[in-house]
Coordinates of C-alpha atoms and ligand atoms in Angstrom, one line a residue:
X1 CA 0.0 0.0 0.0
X2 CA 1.6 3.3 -0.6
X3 CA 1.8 5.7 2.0
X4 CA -0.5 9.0 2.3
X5 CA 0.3 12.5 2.8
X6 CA -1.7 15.6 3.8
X7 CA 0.5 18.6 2.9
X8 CA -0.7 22.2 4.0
X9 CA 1.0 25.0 2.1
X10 CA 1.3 22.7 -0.7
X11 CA 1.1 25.6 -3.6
X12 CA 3.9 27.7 -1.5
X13 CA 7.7 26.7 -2.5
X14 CA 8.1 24.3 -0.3
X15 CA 4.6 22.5 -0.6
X16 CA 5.9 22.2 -4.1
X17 CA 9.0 20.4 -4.1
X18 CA 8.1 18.3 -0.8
X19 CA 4.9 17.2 -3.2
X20 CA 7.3 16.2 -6.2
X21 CA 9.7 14.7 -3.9
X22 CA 6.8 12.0 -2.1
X23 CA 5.5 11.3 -5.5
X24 CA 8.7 10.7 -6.0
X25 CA 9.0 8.0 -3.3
X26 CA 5.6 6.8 -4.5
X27 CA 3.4 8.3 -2.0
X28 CA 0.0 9.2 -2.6
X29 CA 0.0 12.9 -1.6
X30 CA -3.2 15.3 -0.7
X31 CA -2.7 18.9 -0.6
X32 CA -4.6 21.5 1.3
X33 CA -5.7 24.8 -1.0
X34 CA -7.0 28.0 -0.7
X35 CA -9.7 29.2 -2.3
X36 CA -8.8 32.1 -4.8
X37 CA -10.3 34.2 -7.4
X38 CA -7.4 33.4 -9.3
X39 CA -5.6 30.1 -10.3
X40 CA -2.9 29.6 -6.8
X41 CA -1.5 26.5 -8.0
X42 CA 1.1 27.2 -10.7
X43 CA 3.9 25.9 -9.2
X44 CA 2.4 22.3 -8.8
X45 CA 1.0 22.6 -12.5
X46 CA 3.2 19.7 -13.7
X47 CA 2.7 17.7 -11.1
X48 CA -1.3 17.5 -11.9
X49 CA -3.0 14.6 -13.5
X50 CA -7.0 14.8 -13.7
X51 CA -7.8 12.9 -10.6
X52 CA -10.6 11.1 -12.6
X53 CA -7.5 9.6 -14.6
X54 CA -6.2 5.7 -13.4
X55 CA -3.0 6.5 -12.1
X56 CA -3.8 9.7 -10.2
X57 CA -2.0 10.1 -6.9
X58 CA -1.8 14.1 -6.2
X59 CA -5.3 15.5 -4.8
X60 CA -6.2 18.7 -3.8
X61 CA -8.7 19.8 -1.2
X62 CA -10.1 23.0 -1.1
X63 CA -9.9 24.4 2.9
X64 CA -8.1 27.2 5.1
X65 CA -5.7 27.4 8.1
X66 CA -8.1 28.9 10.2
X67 CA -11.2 27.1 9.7
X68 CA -10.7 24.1 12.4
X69 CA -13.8 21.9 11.7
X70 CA -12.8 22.0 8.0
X71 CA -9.1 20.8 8.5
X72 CA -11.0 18.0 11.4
X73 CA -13.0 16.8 8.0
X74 CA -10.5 16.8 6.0
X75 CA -8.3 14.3 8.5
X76 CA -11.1 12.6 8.5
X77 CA -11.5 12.2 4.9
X78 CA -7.5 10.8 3.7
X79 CA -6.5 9.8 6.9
X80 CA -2.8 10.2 6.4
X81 CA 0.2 8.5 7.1
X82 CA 1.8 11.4 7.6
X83 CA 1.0 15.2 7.7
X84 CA 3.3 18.2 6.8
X85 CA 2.3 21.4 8.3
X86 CA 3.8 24.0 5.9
X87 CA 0.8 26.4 5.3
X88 CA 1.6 29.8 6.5
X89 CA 1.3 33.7 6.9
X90 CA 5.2 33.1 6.1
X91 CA 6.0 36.8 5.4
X92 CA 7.7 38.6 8.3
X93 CA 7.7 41.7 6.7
X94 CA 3.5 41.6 6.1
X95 CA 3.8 39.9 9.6
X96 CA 4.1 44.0 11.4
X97 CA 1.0 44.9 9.3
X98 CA -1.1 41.6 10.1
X99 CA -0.5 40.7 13.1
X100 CA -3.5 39.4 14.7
X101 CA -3.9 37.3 11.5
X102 CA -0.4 36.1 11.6
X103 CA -0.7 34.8 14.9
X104 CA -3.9 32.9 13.8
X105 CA -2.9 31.5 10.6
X106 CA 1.0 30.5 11.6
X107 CA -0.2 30.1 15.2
X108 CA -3.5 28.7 15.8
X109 CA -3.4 27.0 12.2
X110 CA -0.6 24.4 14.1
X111 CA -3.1 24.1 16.9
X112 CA -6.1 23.3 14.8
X113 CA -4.0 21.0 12.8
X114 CA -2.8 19.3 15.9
X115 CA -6.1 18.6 17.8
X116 CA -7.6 17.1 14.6
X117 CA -4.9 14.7 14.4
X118 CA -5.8 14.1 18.4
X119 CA -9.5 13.7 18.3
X120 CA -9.2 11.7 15.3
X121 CA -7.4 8.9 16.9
X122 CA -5.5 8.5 13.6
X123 CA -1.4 8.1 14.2
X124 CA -0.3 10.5 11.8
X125 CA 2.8 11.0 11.5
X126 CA 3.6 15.1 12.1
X127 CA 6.1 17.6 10.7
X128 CA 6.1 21.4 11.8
X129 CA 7.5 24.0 9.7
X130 CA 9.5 25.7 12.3
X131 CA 12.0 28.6 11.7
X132 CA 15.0 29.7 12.1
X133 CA 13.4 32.8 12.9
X134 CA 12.3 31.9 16.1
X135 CA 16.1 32.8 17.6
X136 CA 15.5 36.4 16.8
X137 CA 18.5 38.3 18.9
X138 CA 20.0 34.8 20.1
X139 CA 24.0 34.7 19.0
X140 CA 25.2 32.0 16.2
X141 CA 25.4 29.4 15.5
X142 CA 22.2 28.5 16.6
X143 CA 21.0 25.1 17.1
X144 CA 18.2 23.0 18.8
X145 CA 19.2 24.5 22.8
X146 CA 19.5 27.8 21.2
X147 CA 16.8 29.9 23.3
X148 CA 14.2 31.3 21.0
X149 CA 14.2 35.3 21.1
X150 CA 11.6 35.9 18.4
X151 CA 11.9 39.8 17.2
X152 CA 8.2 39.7 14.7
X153 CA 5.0 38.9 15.3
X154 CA 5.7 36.1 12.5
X155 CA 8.2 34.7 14.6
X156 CA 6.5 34.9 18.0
X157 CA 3.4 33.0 16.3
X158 CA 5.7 29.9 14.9
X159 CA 7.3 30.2 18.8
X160 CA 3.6 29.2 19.8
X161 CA 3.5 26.4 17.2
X162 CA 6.8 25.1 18.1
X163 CA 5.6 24.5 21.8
X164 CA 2.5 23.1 20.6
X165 CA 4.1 20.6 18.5
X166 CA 6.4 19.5 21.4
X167 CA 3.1 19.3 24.0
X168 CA 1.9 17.2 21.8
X169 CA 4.4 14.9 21.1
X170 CA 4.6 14.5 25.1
X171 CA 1.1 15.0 26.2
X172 CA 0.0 12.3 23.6
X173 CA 2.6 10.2 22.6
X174 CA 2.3 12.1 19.1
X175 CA 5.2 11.7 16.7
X176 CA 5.3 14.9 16.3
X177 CA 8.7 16.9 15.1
X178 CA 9.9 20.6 14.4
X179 CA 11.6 21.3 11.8
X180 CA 13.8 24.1 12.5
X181 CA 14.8 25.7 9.0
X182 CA 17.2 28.4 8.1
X183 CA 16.2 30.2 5.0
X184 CA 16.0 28.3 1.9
X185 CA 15.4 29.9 -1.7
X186 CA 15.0 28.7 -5.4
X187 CA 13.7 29.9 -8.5
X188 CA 9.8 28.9 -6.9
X189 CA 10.7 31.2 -3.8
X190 CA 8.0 34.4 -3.9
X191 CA 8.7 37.0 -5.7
X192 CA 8.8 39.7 -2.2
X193 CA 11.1 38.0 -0.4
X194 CA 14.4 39.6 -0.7
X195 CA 16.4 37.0 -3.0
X196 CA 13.9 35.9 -5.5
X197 CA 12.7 40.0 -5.3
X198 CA 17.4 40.5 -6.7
X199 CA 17.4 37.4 -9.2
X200 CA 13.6 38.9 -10.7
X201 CA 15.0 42.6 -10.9
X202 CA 17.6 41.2 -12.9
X203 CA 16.1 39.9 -15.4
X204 CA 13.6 42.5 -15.9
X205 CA 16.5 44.8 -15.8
X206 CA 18.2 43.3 -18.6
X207 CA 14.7 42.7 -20.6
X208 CA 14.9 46.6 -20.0
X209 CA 11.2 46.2 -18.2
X210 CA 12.9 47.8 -14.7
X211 CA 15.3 51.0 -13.9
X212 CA 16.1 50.7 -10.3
X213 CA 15.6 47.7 -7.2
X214 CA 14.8 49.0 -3.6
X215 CA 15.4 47.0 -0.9
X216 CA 15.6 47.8 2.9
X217 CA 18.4 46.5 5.2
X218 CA 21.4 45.0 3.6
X219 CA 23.2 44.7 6.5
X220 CA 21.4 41.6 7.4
X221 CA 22.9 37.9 7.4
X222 CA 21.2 35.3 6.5
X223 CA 22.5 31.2 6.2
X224 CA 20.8 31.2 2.9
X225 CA 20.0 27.1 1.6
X226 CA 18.2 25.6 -1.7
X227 CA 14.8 24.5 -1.2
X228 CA 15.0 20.7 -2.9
X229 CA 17.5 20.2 -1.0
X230 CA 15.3 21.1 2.7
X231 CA 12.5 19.5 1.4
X232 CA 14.5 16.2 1.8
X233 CA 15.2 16.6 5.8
X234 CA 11.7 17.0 6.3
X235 CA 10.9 13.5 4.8
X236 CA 14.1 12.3 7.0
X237 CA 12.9 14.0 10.2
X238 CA 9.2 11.8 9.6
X239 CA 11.6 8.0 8.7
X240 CA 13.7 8.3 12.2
X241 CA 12.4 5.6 15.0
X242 CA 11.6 8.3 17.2
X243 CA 10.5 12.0 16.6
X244 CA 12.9 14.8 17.5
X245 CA 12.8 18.6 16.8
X246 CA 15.9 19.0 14.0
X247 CA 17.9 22.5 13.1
X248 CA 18.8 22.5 8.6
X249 CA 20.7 25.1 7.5
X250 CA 24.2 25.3 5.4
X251 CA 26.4 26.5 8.6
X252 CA 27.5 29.8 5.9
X253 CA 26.2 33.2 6.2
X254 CA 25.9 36.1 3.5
X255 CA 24.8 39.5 3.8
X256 CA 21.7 40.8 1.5
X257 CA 24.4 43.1 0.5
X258 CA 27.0 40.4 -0.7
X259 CA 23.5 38.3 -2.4
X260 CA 22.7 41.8 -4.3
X261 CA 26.9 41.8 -5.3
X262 CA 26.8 38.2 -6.3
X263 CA 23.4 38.1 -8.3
X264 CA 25.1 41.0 -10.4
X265 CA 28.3 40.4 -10.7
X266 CA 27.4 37.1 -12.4
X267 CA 25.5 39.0 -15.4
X268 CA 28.0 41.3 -15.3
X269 CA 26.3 44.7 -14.1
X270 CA 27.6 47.1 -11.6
X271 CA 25.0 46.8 -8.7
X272 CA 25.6 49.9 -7.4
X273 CA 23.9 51.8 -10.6
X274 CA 20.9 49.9 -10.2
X275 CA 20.4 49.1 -6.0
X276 CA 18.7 52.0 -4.1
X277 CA 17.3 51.9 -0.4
X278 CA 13.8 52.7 0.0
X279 CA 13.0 52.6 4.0
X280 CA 9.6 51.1 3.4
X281 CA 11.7 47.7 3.5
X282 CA 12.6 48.1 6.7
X283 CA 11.2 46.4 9.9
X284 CA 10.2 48.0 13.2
X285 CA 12.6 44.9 14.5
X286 CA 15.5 42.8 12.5
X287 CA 17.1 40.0 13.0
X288 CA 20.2 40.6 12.1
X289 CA 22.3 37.3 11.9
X290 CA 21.8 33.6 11.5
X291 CA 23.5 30.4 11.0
X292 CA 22.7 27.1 11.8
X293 CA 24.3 24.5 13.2
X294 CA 23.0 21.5 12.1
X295 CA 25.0 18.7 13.5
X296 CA 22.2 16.7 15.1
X297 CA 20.6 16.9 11.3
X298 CA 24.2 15.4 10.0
X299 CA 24.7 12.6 12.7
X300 CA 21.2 11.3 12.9
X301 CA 20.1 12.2 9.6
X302 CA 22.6 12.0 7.0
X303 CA 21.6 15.1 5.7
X304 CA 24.4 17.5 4.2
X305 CA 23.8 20.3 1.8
X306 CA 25.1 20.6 -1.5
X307 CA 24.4 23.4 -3.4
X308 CA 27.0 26.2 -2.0
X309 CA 25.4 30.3 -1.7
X310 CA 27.4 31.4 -5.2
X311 CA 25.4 28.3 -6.6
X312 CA 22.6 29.4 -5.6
X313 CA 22.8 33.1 -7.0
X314 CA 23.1 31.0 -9.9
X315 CA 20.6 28.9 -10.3
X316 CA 18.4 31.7 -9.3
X317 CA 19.6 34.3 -11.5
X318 CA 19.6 31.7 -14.6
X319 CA 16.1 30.5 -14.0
X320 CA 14.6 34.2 -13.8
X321 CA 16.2 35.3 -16.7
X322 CA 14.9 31.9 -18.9
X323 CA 11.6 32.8 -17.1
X324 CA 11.0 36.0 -19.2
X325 CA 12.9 34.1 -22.4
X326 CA 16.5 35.7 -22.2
X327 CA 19.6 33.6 -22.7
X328 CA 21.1 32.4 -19.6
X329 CA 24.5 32.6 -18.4
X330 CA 24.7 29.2 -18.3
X331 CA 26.0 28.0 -15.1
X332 CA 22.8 27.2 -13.3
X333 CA 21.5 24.2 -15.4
X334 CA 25.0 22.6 -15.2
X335 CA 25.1 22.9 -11.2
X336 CA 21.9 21.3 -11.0
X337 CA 22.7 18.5 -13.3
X338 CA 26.3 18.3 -11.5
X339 CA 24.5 17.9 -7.6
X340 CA 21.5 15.3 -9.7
X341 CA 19.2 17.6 -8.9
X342 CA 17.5 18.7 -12.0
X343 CA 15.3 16.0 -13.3
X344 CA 12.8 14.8 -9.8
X345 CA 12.1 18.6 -8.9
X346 CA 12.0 20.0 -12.5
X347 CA 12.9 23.4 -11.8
X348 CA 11.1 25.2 -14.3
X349 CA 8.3 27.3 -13.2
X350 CA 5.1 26.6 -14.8
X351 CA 3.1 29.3 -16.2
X352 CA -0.6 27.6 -17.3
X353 CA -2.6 27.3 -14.3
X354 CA -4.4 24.3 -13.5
X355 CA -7.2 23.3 -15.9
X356 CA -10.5 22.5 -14.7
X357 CA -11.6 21.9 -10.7
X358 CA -9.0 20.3 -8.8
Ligands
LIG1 P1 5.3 30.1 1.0 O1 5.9 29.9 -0.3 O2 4.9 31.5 1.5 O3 4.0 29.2 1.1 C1 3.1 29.3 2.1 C2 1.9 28.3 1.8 O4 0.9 28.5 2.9 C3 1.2 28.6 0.5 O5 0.8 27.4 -0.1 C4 0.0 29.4 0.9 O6 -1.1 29.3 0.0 C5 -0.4 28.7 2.2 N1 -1.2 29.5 3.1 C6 -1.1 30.7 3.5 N2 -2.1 31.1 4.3 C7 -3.0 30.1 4.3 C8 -4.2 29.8 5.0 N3 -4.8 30.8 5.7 N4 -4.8 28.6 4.8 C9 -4.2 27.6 4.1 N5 -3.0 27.8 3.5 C10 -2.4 29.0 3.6 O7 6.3 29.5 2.1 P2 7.5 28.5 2.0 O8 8.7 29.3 1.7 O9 7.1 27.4 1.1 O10 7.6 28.0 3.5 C11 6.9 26.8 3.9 C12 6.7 26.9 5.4 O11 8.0 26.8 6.0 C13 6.0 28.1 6.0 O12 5.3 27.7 7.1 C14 7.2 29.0 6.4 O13 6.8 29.9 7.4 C15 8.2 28.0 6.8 N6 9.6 28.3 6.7 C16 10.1 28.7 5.5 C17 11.5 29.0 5.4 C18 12.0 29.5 4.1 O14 13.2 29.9 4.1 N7 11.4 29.3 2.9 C19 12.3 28.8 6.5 C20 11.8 28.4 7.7 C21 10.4 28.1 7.8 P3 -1.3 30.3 -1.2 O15 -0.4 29.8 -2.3 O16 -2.7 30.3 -1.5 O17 -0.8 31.7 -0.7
LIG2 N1 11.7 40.7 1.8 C1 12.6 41.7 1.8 N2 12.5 42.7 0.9 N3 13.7 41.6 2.6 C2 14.6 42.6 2.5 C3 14.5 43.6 1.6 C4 13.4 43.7 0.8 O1 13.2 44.6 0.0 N4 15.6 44.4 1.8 C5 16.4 43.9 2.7 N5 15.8 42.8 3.2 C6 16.3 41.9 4.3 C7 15.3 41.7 5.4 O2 15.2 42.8 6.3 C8 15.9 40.4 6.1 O3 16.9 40.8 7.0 C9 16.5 39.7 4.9 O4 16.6 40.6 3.8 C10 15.7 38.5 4.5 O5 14.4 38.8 4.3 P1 13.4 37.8 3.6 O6 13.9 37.3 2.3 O7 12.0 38.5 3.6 O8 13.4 36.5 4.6 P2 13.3 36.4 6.2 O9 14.7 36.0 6.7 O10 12.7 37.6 6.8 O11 12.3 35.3 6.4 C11 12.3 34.1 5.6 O12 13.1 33.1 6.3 C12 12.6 32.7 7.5 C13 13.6 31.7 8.1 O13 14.6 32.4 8.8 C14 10.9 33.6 5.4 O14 11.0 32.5 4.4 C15 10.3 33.0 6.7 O15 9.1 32.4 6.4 C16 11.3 32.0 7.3 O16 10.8 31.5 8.5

């Protein structure tokens, strides 16, 4: 019998290449949408087969993060071997506007997500998408006895969910793990947050469709990952014989500044002519530096990143400019090709939305 999966967040980046990745492994895999007035679902276009079709094993349920009863049904309904809690407010940014929704979409949406598993009495198997985040001021490296000093209303909600997800794993006997992520991009990250926002700008720069990019802080350090690649230590962290909270990050750390220098040098254009500061990008609080140290992930998990940050800028920078048909530089298709990571998670972003009802 293959095993089931209910992914929430399943049309976010992550949803995405988690989805392609348990197909992958033959799972059957459900995924949790939102109701919009336009198609939300472009980045798991190619992943769709009509669910009428012999053969289909990717099915999407229409429901929301904050409507409990609905996500109770739906447990209900696939009963799955194993849930992955991705859905998200995930912008920190949008997190000082929205806060009270924040805190009960990232927040509460754990909660809900948790108690259905409960009442249902079926053993799911349970991964939260925890953050790195959630360490705010706290000095690096961080790792899993790192306190938690969230500094965003985005952070202190996942704080809530990462407590959660531990109460239930000892209240309940619930296998039940964070997973404690550093930031991870790829050409499916959105388009506002601050890598995907220097790769885009690029390209529409050379397609002569943008002047000037404005960010906010570029001071800040990140320990910036690829997606595929994290998407993979989730599955791992669910396999393990018993569930533990697990910190995945590259242990190397790049300001937005040296991201902006890299992205540009690489097409050759001088940054500085086209980067501006505009303070509307900055936040009330920052968190200022972060890089993991994922050692636990290493020993007990065998997990080790391969795609280094200047590979990255790469593969990012490549796939925006093929995005709006320009000629690559070239590099990005070969590193994928060179870590075996291009064919399973087929990089290309999908434009056609979904045909028909999912
Ligand atoms: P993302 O691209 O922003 O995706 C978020 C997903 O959540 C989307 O599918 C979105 O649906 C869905 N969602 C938002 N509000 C919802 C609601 N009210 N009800 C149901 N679904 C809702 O995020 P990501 O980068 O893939 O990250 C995945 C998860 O990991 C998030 O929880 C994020 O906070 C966390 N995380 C991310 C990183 C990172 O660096 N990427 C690092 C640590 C933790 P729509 O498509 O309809 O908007
Ligand atoms: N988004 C954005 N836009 N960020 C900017 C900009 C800009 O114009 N200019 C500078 N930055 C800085 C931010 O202030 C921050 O210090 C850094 O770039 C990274 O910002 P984001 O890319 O928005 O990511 P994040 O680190 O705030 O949050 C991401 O990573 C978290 C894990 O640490 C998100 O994916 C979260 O969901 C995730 O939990």
């Amino acid at each position: 019998m293959a095993k089931r999966a209910l992914v929430t967040g399943i049309t976010g980046q992550d949803g995405s290449y988690l989805a392609g990745f348990l197909l992958g492994k033959g799972y059957e895999v459900h995924g949790l949408i939102r109701k919009a007035s336009t198609f939300n679902t472009y980045r798991i276009e190619h992943l769709f087969a009509d669910p009428h079709e012999p053969g289909a094993r990717m099915f999407l349920h229409y429901g929301d993060l904050s409507d409990g009863s609905q996500l109770s049904h739906l447990l209900y309904e696939v009963e799955p071997d194993e849930v992955y809690h991705l859905g998200a407010q995930s912008h920190v940014r949008v997190s000082f506007d929205m806060p009270e929704y924040t805190a009960d979409v990232t927040g509460l949406g754990t909660a809900r997500i948790l108690e259905a598993i409960r009442r249902s009495g079926i053993k799911a198997k349970f991964y939260q998408a925890a953050s790195s985040e959630m360490f705010g001021n706290t000095p690096p490296p961080q790792n899993e006895d790192s306190p938690f000093r969230p500094r965003s209303p985005y952070a202190a909600a996942k704080v809530y969910a990462y407590w959660m997800t531990s109460n239930y794993r000892e209240a309940y006997d619930l296998f039940a793990c964070n997973g404690i992520l550093f930031n991870h991009e790829s050409p499916r990250r959105g388009e506002t947050f601050v890598t995907r926002k220097v790769t885009r700008a690029i390209a529409h720069i050379i397609a002569g469709n943008q002047r000037l990019l404005f960010l906010g802080n570029l001071e800040a350090k990140r320990d910036w990952g690829f997606a595929p690649e994290y998407v993979e230590a989730m599955w791992l962290m669910l396999q393990q014989d018993e569930p533990r909270d697990y910190v995945i990050g590259t242990g190397e750390c790049h300001s937005v500044r040296e991201f902006v220098e890299e992205a540009f040098n690489y097409v050759g254009l001088d940054w500085d002519q086209y980067l501006r500061t505009d303070p509307r990008y900055f936040r009330p609080t920052e968190v200022d530096l972060l890089v993991a140290d994922a050692t636990r992930a290493r020993r007990e998990l065998g997990w080790d990143p391969r795609v280094t940050f200047k590979q990255l800028v790469r593969i990012m920078v490549d796939a925006d400019m093929e995005a709006l048909g320009l000629t690559p530089v070239g590099e990005g298709k070969a590193i994928l090709r060179k870590n075996g990571l291009d064919d399973p998670f087929q990089l290309s972003i999908a434009l056609e939305p979904l045909r028909g009802e999912p």
